Short mmCIF file of C-alpha atoms and ligand atoms in Angstrom, two decimals:
data_model
loop_
_atom_site.label_atom_id
_atom_site.label_comp_id
_atom_site.label_asym_id
_atom_site.label_seq_id
_atom_site.Cartn_x
_atom_site.Cartn_y
_atom_site.Cartn_z
CA UNK A 1 14.76 -14.14 1.95
CA UNK A 2 16.92 -16.66 1.01
CA UNK A 3 14.76 -20.32 0.22
CA UNK A 4 17.31 -23.26 0.79
CA UNK A 5 18.34 -23.86 -1.88
CA UNK A 6 19.56 -19.93 -2.86
CA UNK A 7 22.12 -19.09 -1.52
CA UNK A 8 22.80 -16.49 1.62
CA UNK A 9 24.88 -13.58 0.63
CA UNK A 10 26.25 -12.27 3.29
CA UNK A 11 27.19 -8.21 1.85
CA UNK A 12 31.10 -6.78 3.05
CA UNK A 13 31.05 -4.53 6.69
CA UNK A 14 32.60 -2.05 4.20
CA UNK A 15 29.65 -1.90 1.81
CA UNK A 16 27.50 -2.00 4.72
CA UNK A 17 29.31 0.19 6.55
CA UNK A 18 28.88 2.27 2.91
CA UNK A 19 24.67 2.35 3.27
CA UNK A 20 24.90 5.32 6.82
CA UNK A 21 27.91 7.65 5.43
CA UNK A 22 26.18 9.66 4.16
CA UNK A 23 25.34 10.55 8.20
CA UNK A 24 28.98 12.68 7.77
CA UNK A 25 27.66 15.03 4.76
CA UNK A 26 25.27 17.54 4.27
CA UNK A 27 21.94 16.82 3.99
CA UNK A 28 19.18 19.52 2.89
CA UNK A 29 15.29 18.61 3.00
CA UNK A 30 15.43 17.05 6.08
CA UNK A 31 12.67 17.41 9.21
CA UNK A 32 12.97 19.12 12.49
CA UNK A 33 12.06 16.59 14.14
CA UNK A 34 11.17 16.53 17.28
CA UNK A 35 11.70 13.98 19.60
CA UNK A 36 15.25 11.86 17.97
CA UNK A 37 14.46 8.82 20.35
CA UNK A 38 10.89 8.62 18.61
CA UNK A 39 12.34 8.37 14.91
CA UNK A 40 14.75 5.98 15.96
CA UNK A 41 12.08 3.27 17.24
CA UNK A 42 10.19 4.19 13.73
CA UNK A 43 12.81 3.37 11.73
CA UNK A 44 14.09 0.45 13.63
CA UNK A 45 10.28 -0.93 13.32
CA UNK A 46 10.64 -0.28 9.62
CA UNK A 47 13.27 -2.08 9.35
CA UNK A 48 11.99 -4.52 10.38
CA UNK A 49 8.81 -5.14 7.66
CA UNK A 50 8.15 -6.46 4.23
CA UNK A 51 10.03 -4.83 1.60
CA UNK A 52 7.48 -3.37 -1.29
CA UNK A 53 9.75 -4.67 -4.38
CA UNK A 54 11.93 -7.23 -5.38
CA UNK A 55 15.55 -7.09 -6.36
CA UNK A 56 13.99 -9.33 -8.53
CA UNK A 57 10.96 -6.86 -9.98
CA UNK A 58 14.06 -3.66 -9.62
CA UNK A 59 17.10 -5.93 -12.16
CA UNK A 60 14.00 -6.51 -14.75
CA UNK A 61 13.57 -2.35 -14.50
CA UNK A 62 16.97 -1.89 -14.90
CA UNK A 63 16.54 -4.32 -18.00
CA UNK A 64 13.96 -1.89 -19.72
CA UNK A 65 14.89 1.25 -18.89
CA UNK A 66 18.28 -0.11 -20.65
CA UNK A 67 16.24 -1.08 -23.28
CA UNK A 68 15.37 2.42 -23.33
CA UNK A 69 17.97 4.34 -23.31
CA UNK A 70 18.60 2.48 -27.28
CA UNK A 71 15.68 3.28 -28.70
CA UNK A 72 13.50 0.49 -27.90
CA UNK A 73 11.30 1.71 -25.57
CA UNK A 74 9.43 4.99 -23.61
CA UNK A 75 8.77 5.75 -20.19
CA UNK A 76 5.98 6.98 -19.32
CA UNK A 77 6.03 8.39 -15.56
CA UNK A 78 3.70 10.37 -13.52
CA UNK A 79 1.50 10.63 -10.83
CA UNK A 80 0.81 12.89 -7.16
CA UNK A 81 3.15 15.43 -7.38
CA UNK A 82 2.97 14.52 -3.02
CA UNK A 83 0.86 11.99 -3.08
CA UNK A 84 -1.41 12.40 0.73
CA UNK A 85 -2.56 9.77 3.32
CA UNK A 86 -6.90 10.76 2.77
CA UNK A 87 -5.69 9.54 -2.12
CA UNK A 88 -5.29 6.85 -0.87
CA UNK A 89 -9.01 5.49 -1.57
CA UNK A 90 -9.63 3.01 -4.30
CA UNK A 91 -11.26 4.94 -6.52
CA UNK A 92 -8.14 7.79 -6.94
CA UNK A 93 -6.00 5.50 -7.57
CA UNK A 94 -7.89 3.56 -10.38
CA UNK A 95 -8.53 6.54 -12.26
CA UNK A 96 -4.83 7.87 -11.75
CA UNK A 97 -3.35 3.88 -13.06
CA UNK A 98 -6.31 3.92 -15.89
CA UNK A 99 -4.98 7.22 -17.68
CA UNK A 100 -1.07 6.29 -17.33
CA UNK A 101 -2.89 3.24 -19.21
CA UNK A 102 -4.91 5.18 -21.49
CA UNK A 103 -1.22 7.03 -21.89
CA UNK A 104 0.62 4.25 -22.52
CA UNK A 105 -1.92 2.54 -25.39
CA UNK A 106 -1.42 6.26 -27.10
CA UNK A 107 1.67 5.70 -27.15
CA UNK A 108 2.90 1.72 -28.10
CA UNK A 109 0.31 2.61 -30.72
CA UNK A 110 1.32 5.78 -32.36
CA UNK A 111 5.68 4.94 -31.21
CA UNK A 112 4.84 0.25 -32.25
CA UNK A 113 7.71 -0.22 -29.22
CA UNK A 114 7.40 -1.06 -25.19
CA UNK A 115 5.67 1.36 -22.62
CA UNK A 116 7.61 1.14 -19.90
CA UNK A 117 4.87 2.20 -16.85
CA UNK A 118 5.79 4.12 -14.12
CA UNK A 119 3.54 5.23 -11.21
CA UNK A 120 5.28 8.19 -9.06
CA UNK A 121 2.60 6.95 -6.65
CA UNK A 122 3.30 4.31 -3.15
CA UNK A 123 6.26 6.78 -1.28
CA UNK A 124 5.75 10.00 -3.10
CA UNK A 125 4.93 11.31 0.73
CA UNK A 126 7.64 13.60 1.80
CA UNK A 127 8.58 17.27 -0.36
CA UNK A 128 10.70 19.49 -0.50
CA UNK A 129 10.45 23.37 -0.23
CA UNK A 130 11.90 26.62 -1.00
CA UNK A 131 11.08 28.25 2.70
CA UNK A 132 12.40 26.09 6.64
CA UNK A 133 8.95 27.57 7.12
CA UNK A 134 5.41 29.30 6.22
CA UNK A 135 4.15 32.09 7.67
CA UNK A 136 0.63 33.12 7.08
CA UNK A 137 -0.75 36.62 8.83
CA UNK A 138 0.83 37.00 11.79
CA UNK A 139 2.05 33.44 12.36
CA UNK A 140 4.97 31.87 11.31
CA UNK A 141 4.63 28.15 11.25
CA UNK A 142 7.09 24.64 10.15
CA UNK A 143 6.24 24.23 6.28
CA UNK A 144 4.35 20.72 5.30
CA UNK A 145 7.00 18.81 4.60
CA UNK A 146 4.41 16.11 2.78
CA UNK A 147 2.70 13.42 4.34
CA UNK A 148 5.43 11.69 5.14
CA UNK A 149 6.60 14.16 7.24
CA UNK A 150 4.02 16.68 8.94
CA UNK A 151 -0.27 17.54 8.61
CA UNK A 152 -0.91 20.17 5.58
CA UNK A 153 -3.02 21.37 8.28
CA UNK A 154 -1.95 25.16 9.30
CA UNK A 155 -2.03 24.30 12.97
CA UNK A 156 1.30 24.20 15.40
CA UNK A 157 -0.30 20.63 16.57
CA UNK A 158 -0.59 19.61 12.70
CA UNK A 159 3.17 21.40 11.57
CA UNK A 160 4.90 19.52 13.53
CA UNK A 161 6.98 17.17 12.32
CA UNK A 162 5.56 13.66 13.66
CA UNK A 163 8.54 10.32 13.33
CA UNK A 164 5.11 7.97 13.46
CA UNK A 165 4.12 8.79 9.54
CA UNK A 166 6.72 6.94 8.74
CA UNK A 167 5.00 4.63 9.83
CA UNK A 168 1.63 5.84 8.02
CA UNK A 169 3.78 5.94 4.71
CA UNK A 170 5.10 2.69 4.75
CA UNK A 171 1.74 0.33 5.36
CA UNK A 172 0.14 3.79 2.57
CA UNK A 173 2.32 2.01 0.16
CA UNK A 174 2.01 -1.64 1.43
CA UNK A 175 -2.10 -0.85 0.85
CA UNK A 176 -1.27 0.97 -2.68
CA UNK A 177 1.01 -0.98 -4.48
CA UNK A 178 -1.26 -4.35 -3.54
CA UNK A 179 -4.10 -2.78 -5.26
CA UNK A 180 -1.44 -1.27 -8.16
CA UNK A 181 -0.28 -5.72 -8.00
CA UNK A 182 -4.55 -6.01 -8.42
CA UNK A 183 -5.18 -3.73 -11.03
CA UNK A 184 -2.72 -5.08 -13.02
CA UNK A 185 -2.35 -8.43 -12.93
CA UNK A 186 -6.31 -9.07 -11.95
CA UNK A 187 -7.20 -8.08 -15.55
CA UNK A 188 -8.63 -5.05 -15.54
CA UNK A 189 -4.98 -4.16 -17.39
CA UNK A 190 -6.50 -6.60 -20.23
CA UNK A 191 -6.01 -4.74 -23.11
CA UNK A 192 -9.15 -6.74 -24.37
CA UNK A 193 -10.51 -3.55 -21.88
CA UNK A 194 -8.94 -0.91 -23.73
CA UNK A 195 -12.19 0.62 -23.53
CA UNK A 196 -13.84 0.41 -20.03
CA UNK A 197 -10.63 2.71 -19.11
CA UNK A 198 -11.89 5.75 -20.69
CA UNK A 199 -14.01 8.23 -18.33
CA UNK A 200 -13.67 10.65 -20.15
CA UNK A 201 -16.96 12.56 -22.51
CA UNK A 202 -17.42 11.79 -26.00
CA UNK A 203 -17.21 15.46 -27.74
CA UNK A 204 -14.08 16.82 -26.52
CA UNK A 205 -11.56 15.50 -29.09
CA UNK A 206 -8.50 13.71 -27.04
CA UNK A 207 -11.08 11.37 -26.33
CA UNK A 208 -12.48 11.48 -29.94
CA UNK A 209 -9.14 10.13 -30.56
CA UNK A 210 -9.07 8.10 -27.97
CA UNK A 211 -12.25 6.51 -28.50
CA UNK A 212 -11.18 5.94 -31.78
CA UNK A 213 -7.33 4.90 -31.32
CA UNK A 214 -9.46 1.79 -28.58
CA UNK A 215 -11.85 0.81 -32.24
CA UNK A 216 -8.38 -0.08 -34.36
CA UNK A 217 -7.26 -2.40 -31.48
CA UNK A 218 -10.00 -3.86 -30.77
CA UNK A 219 -10.36 -4.37 -34.77
CA UNK A 220 -6.45 -5.67 -34.92
CA UNK A 221 -7.60 -8.13 -31.58
CA UNK A 222 -10.65 -9.81 -32.95
CA UNK A 223 -8.55 -10.19 -36.16
CA UNK A 224 -5.63 -11.77 -34.16
CA UNK A 225 -7.85 -13.38 -32.50
CA UNK A 226 -9.86 -15.12 -35.13
CA UNK A 227 -6.17 -15.68 -36.48
CA UNK A 228 -6.12 -17.86 -33.26
CA UNK A 229 -3.60 -16.15 -31.98
CA UNK A 230 -2.91 -16.93 -27.36
CA UNK A 231 -3.38 -13.58 -26.04
CA UNK A 232 -1.96 -14.29 -22.15
CA UNK A 233 0.29 -11.44 -22.62
CA UNK A 234 -2.88 -9.49 -22.98
CA UNK A 235 -3.72 -10.33 -20.00
CA UNK A 236 -1.44 -8.43 -17.35
CA UNK A 237 1.09 -5.27 -17.06
CA UNK A 238 3.97 -4.50 -15.71
CA UNK A 239 3.42 -1.44 -13.68
CA UNK A 240 5.96 0.68 -11.44
CA UNK A 241 6.41 2.23 -8.51
CA UNK A 242 8.68 6.01 -7.97
CA UNK A 243 9.30 7.81 -6.34
CA UNK A 244 11.40 11.34 -5.05
CA UNK A 245 14.62 9.64 -2.11
CA UNK A 246 14.16 12.60 -0.01
CA UNK A 247 12.86 11.28 3.33
CA UNK A 248 15.71 9.50 4.88
CA UNK A 249 14.23 8.25 8.23
CA UNK A 250 12.04 6.39 5.08
CA UNK A 251 14.66 5.54 2.63
CA UNK A 252 17.48 4.52 4.70
CA UNK A 253 15.59 1.56 6.48
CA UNK A 254 14.00 0.87 3.73
CA UNK A 255 17.05 -0.53 2.24
CA UNK A 256 18.08 -4.14 2.40
CA UNK A 257 21.11 -6.03 1.16
CA UNK A 258 19.78 -9.16 -1.40
CA UNK A 259 20.70 -12.76 -0.49
CA UNK A 260 21.12 -13.53 -3.76
CA UNK A 261 23.69 -10.91 -4.69
CA UNK A 262 24.66 -8.96 -1.35
CA UNK A 263 24.17 -5.74 -2.19
CA UNK A 264 22.51 -2.83 -1.08
CA UNK A 265 18.61 -2.35 -2.52
CA UNK A 266 15.67 0.57 -1.75
CA UNK A 267 13.10 -1.70 -1.14
CA UNK A 268 11.13 0.99 -1.30
CA UNK A 269 10.22 1.58 -5.04
CA UNK A 270 12.11 -0.01 -8.20
CA UNK A 271 13.36 3.34 -9.18
CA UNK A 272 13.73 5.88 -6.93
CA UNK A 273 14.78 10.21 -8.36
CA UNK A 274 17.24 12.25 -6.37
CA UNK A 275 15.73 16.12 -7.04
CA UNK A 276 16.74 18.96 -8.41
CA UNK A 277 17.59 20.68 -4.98
CA UNK A 278 19.43 18.04 -3.19
CA UNK A 279 21.84 16.42 -5.77
CA UNK A 280 24.79 18.33 -4.37
CA UNK A 281 28.15 16.03 -6.08
CA UNK A 282 29.29 16.02 -2.71
CA UNK A 283 25.92 15.55 -0.66
CA UNK A 284 24.49 13.64 1.21
CA UNK A 285 21.40 11.67 -1.69
CA UNK A 286 24.01 10.92 -3.79
CA UNK A 287 26.12 8.81 -2.24
CA UNK A 288 23.75 7.05 -0.56
CA UNK A 289 21.77 6.22 -3.87
CA UNK A 290 25.48 6.00 -5.82
CA UNK A 291 25.27 2.98 -2.85
CA UNK A 292 21.51 1.13 -3.96
CA UNK A 293 21.18 -1.61 -6.81
CA UNK A 294 18.04 0.30 -7.59
CA UNK A 295 17.72 2.66 -11.38
CA UNK A 296 18.62 6.00 -10.00
CA UNK A 297 16.55 9.65 -11.41
CA UNK A 298 18.03 12.69 -11.27
CA UNK A 299 16.28 15.63 -11.49
CA UNK A 300 17.89 18.24 -14.07
CA UNK A 301 17.19 22.26 -13.95
CA UNK A 302 17.89 24.83 -16.72
CA UNK A 303 21.06 25.87 -15.07
CA UNK A 304 22.77 22.38 -14.89
CA UNK A 305 27.06 22.33 -16.79
CA UNK A 306 28.21 20.05 -18.55
CA UNK A 307 30.73 19.71 -15.89
CA UNK A 308 27.89 19.23 -13.19
CA UNK A 309 26.21 16.04 -15.87
CA UNK A 310 29.79 14.17 -16.34
CA UNK A 311 30.22 14.48 -12.10
CA UNK A 312 26.60 13.11 -12.15
CA UNK A 313 27.86 10.35 -14.32
CA UNK A 314 30.72 9.26 -12.21
CA UNK A 315 29.28 9.28 -9.03
CA UNK A 316 25.95 7.10 -9.93
CA UNK A 317 26.73 5.24 -13.13
CA UNK A 318 31.04 3.78 -13.00
CA UNK A 319 30.07 0.84 -14.74
CA UNK A 320 28.52 2.73 -17.41
CA UNK A 321 25.77 0.07 -16.39
CA UNK A 322 22.83 -0.08 -19.18
CA UNK A 323 20.16 1.62 -17.10
CA UNK A 324 21.39 2.65 -13.94
CA UNK A 325 20.96 6.01 -15.17
CA UNK A 326 17.62 8.26 -15.97
CA UNK A 327 18.72 12.13 -16.27
CA UNK A 328 14.67 13.97 -16.26
CA UNK A 329 15.58 16.79 -17.56
CA UNK A 330 13.03 19.99 -16.37
CA UNK A 331 14.02 23.14 -17.82
CA UNK A 332 11.47 25.56 -18.76
CA UNK A 333 8.89 25.74 -22.00
CA UNK A 334 11.68 29.13 -22.83
CA UNK A 335 15.03 27.79 -21.31
CA UNK A 336 14.66 23.56 -22.98
CA UNK A 337 15.91 24.59 -26.31
CA UNK A 338 19.20 26.55 -25.09
CA UNK A 339 20.29 24.58 -22.12
CA UNK A 340 19.36 20.77 -23.13
CA UNK A 341 21.59 20.41 -26.58
CA UNK A 342 25.14 21.31 -25.26
CA UNK A 343 24.51 18.48 -21.90
CA UNK A 344 23.28 16.20 -24.30
CA UNK A 345 26.27 16.61 -26.62
CA UNK A 346 28.60 16.93 -24.59
CA UNK A 347 27.10 13.26 -22.89
CA UNK A 348 26.73 11.44 -26.39
CA UNK A 349 30.79 12.27 -26.49
CA UNK A 350 31.21 10.18 -23.41
CA UNK A 351 31.28 6.88 -22.77
CA UNK A 352 28.19 7.33 -20.94
CA UNK A 353 25.02 6.04 -21.30
CA UNK A 354 21.73 7.32 -19.77
CA UNK A 355 18.09 7.35 -20.11
CA UNK A 356 17.34 10.94 -20.72
CA UNK A 357 13.08 11.98 -20.22
CA UNK A 358 11.66 15.17 -20.13
CA UNK A 359 9.91 16.87 -16.71
CA UNK A 360 7.68 19.49 -19.12
CA UNK A 361 6.23 20.07 -15.05
CA UNK A 362 8.18 21.74 -12.84
CA UNK A 363 10.92 24.42 -14.70
CA UNK A 364 7.15 25.91 -15.77
CA UNK A 365 5.79 27.02 -12.78
CA UNK A 366 3.23 30.57 -12.09
CA UNK A 367 1.17 31.73 -8.91
CA UNK A 368 -1.92 33.63 -10.90
CA UNK A 369 -2.79 36.61 -9.87
CA UNK A 370 -5.58 34.87 -7.27
CA UNK A 371 -3.02 33.43 -5.61
CA UNK A 372 -3.19 29.93 -7.18
CA UNK A 373 0.65 27.26 -8.01
CA UNK A 374 -0.33 26.30 -11.80
CA UNK A 375 1.10 26.07 -15.05
CA UNK A 376 -0.35 26.46 -18.66
CA UNK A 377 -0.77 23.00 -20.62
CA UNK A 378 0.47 25.46 -22.95
CA UNK A 379 3.90 26.01 -21.14
CA UNK A 380 3.64 21.67 -20.71
CA UNK A 381 3.37 21.08 -24.05
CA UNK A 382 5.79 23.52 -25.39
CA UNK A 383 8.93 22.59 -23.49
CA UNK A 384 7.48 18.69 -24.61
CA UNK A 385 7.95 20.37 -28.15
CA UNK A 386 11.45 21.68 -27.21
CA UNK A 387 12.86 17.93 -25.72
CA UNK A 388 11.77 16.05 -28.91
CA UNK A 389 13.43 18.83 -31.35
CA UNK A 390 16.80 18.81 -29.08
CA UNK A 391 17.43 15.00 -29.41
CA UNK A 392 16.35 15.54 -33.37
CA UNK A 393 18.98 18.25 -33.04
CA UNK A 394 21.59 15.84 -31.52
CA UNK A 395 20.53 13.18 -33.09
CA UNK A 396 20.03 11.54 -29.02
CA UNK A 397 16.89 9.55 -28.04
CA UNK A 398 14.36 11.38 -26.54
CA UNK A 399 13.71 8.12 -23.92
CA UNK A 400 10.25 9.25 -21.96
CA UNK A 401 8.01 11.61 -20.28
CA UNK A 402 7.69 12.50 -16.64
CA UNK A 403 4.06 14.33 -15.41
CA UNK A 404 2.42 15.25 -12.32
CA UNK A 405 -1.80 14.24 -12.59
CA UNK A 406 -4.45 12.82 -11.25
CA UNK A 407 -7.02 10.48 -12.96
CA UNK A 408 -9.93 12.89 -11.84
CA UNK A 409 -11.63 15.77 -13.49
CA UNK A 410 -8.88 18.39 -11.11
CA UNK A 411 -8.64 22.32 -12.33
CA UNK A 412 -5.46 22.56 -11.69
CA UNK A 413 -3.40 23.39 -15.24
CA UNK A 414 -4.66 26.44 -16.90
CA UNK A 415 -5.98 25.06 -20.51
CA UNK A 416 -5.92 22.41 -22.38
CA UNK A 417 -8.39 21.57 -24.78
CA UNK A 418 -11.39 22.53 -21.62
CA UNK A 419 -10.19 25.41 -21.95
CA UNK A 420 -9.57 25.42 -18.08
CA UNK A 421 -9.13 29.29 -17.08
CA UNK A 422 -7.88 31.27 -14.16
CA UNK A 423 -10.97 31.66 -12.97
CA UNK A 424 -11.71 27.84 -13.15
CA UNK A 425 -8.70 26.60 -10.52
CA UNK A 426 -10.66 28.04 -8.30
CA UNK A 427 -14.12 24.93 -7.99
CA UNK A 428 -11.45 21.50 -8.34
CA UNK A 429 -7.44 22.15 -7.30
CA UNK A 430 -6.92 19.48 -4.90
CA UNK A 431 -2.66 19.46 -5.14
CA UNK A 432 -1.16 20.30 -1.48
CA UNK A 433 1.66 20.67 -3.36
CA UNK A 434 2.00 21.61 -7.05
CA UNK A 435 -0.48 21.07 -9.81
CA UNK A 436 -1.18 18.62 -12.36
CA UNK A 437 -2.60 17.57 -15.68
CA UNK A 438 -6.41 16.08 -15.33
CA UNK A 439 -7.66 12.97 -16.79
CA UNK A 440 -8.72 15.38 -19.46
CA UNK A 441 -4.73 16.80 -20.76
CA UNK A 442 -2.54 13.97 -19.57
CA UNK A 443 -4.77 12.09 -22.21
CA UNK A 444 -3.82 15.27 -24.84
CA UNK A 445 -0.30 15.52 -23.65
CA UNK A 446 -0.24 11.96 -24.48
CA UNK A 447 -1.45 12.20 -28.16
CA UNK A 448 0.58 15.49 -28.32
CA UNK A 449 4.19 12.67 -26.78
CA UNK A 450 2.53 9.55 -29.80
CA UNK A 451 3.26 12.81 -32.29
CA UNK A 452 6.68 13.24 -30.88
CA UNK A 453 7.41 10.58 -31.38
CA UNK A 454 6.37 9.13 -34.79
CA UNK A 455 9.56 11.58 -35.99
CA UNK A 456 11.79 10.91 -33.01
C1 PEP B 1 9.07 16.97 -8.16
O1 PEP B 1 9.06 16.29 -8.20
O2 PEP B 1 8.03 17.02 -6.98
C2 PEP B 1 10.05 18.25 -7.72
C3 PEP B 1 10.44 18.75 -5.93
O3 PEP B 1 10.72 17.70 -8.52
P1 PEP B 1 11.66 18.91 -8.62
O4 PEP B 1 12.83 18.14 -7.56
O5 PEP B 1 12.49 18.20 -9.72
O6 PEP B 1 11.33 20.65 -8.35
MN1 MN B 2 6.31 18.67 -7.86
#
């Protein structure tokens, strides 16, 4: 990647060897590939393809997250639970970006601080599962592990792990990211388009509230224009991509040595996180991600203890680098008010300064009598409130939200102003994994977060 004038720093041998140390450690949630040679071949091809993101962008994000950890910015991270290859269409990607941009405007206006926009996009293809297999009637097959591993259809052929999907995952991420870059730098994300991102019905309360806010922004922009202000900065917006770094046969070949610094960057995304199920201190995922320069997230569930949090900090952020480490708490609405404050206290009393964000989705899953995996919008909102309360109580900064959302009008989560009920889940439930907030519910959530942020 080095140009003629740039240094081309070669990594130490120990750095390169370290990138494969995870292979000696216990590892969870990897597929049983049927053919080792085919995986090797796919890995080698991935390793030869261009990076999706560049080291400089990753460094910029780390700086932005450092501001959020100091209480000077707020992180909005959202997207599908599981992206699918078929779902990487222009319409769906545009709708998701619109929704995130709308939410960001609501938050920026309320908090009067920069909002860092980040998609669970362009690589969120691999899923951890609670069981290796799925049984329907008297047939048992491998569980669906995300489009980058196997197919969702319940047939032996589809459920077999297929290494060609690694390459297809890369290609789908490339085209998704290309469209994201076009939308966010090509004029679509211009703040003067604030009205055109809206696609809801005027009678919906969150929508009406959004229109009123967009009018205020319009007026402010016209006022500034009349004063001769220069709006170049409004034309484009920074948008980062992230996913759970779960599937090592994808993450490892996408990790490259940066020629400016001789250090490894995972070039498959700006930000990657370790899930609740793969964050063992001595496991493969924590070791591997401790060695890359990207900002890293770690999910923390309700049973997380202080020693674990401290050990994760030691392992993943030994140099206490600003912006390096984000804790994504996902405790459940009923537990967060008890489980989170002690962790915040302990970290506050230490020399670490991670960014704390809330994932109000994963601690609030339920299954309805008609068999749908869902979440109540009220529980999601309640966990968000609990998150802000915990931070107010301890005197730390509630630095962001991490949500599963889509820009489409799906019916996957119960409640919200459209009052989606159990029967409605049958009409438009499209997620292959966890239920997402739809466009309107996402906007409502943004208004709630905005209210809480004003108090933070
Ligand atoms: C997810 O983010 O989709 C996920 C599986 O989360 P967690 O690791 O928190 O369960
Ligand atoms: Mn999920």
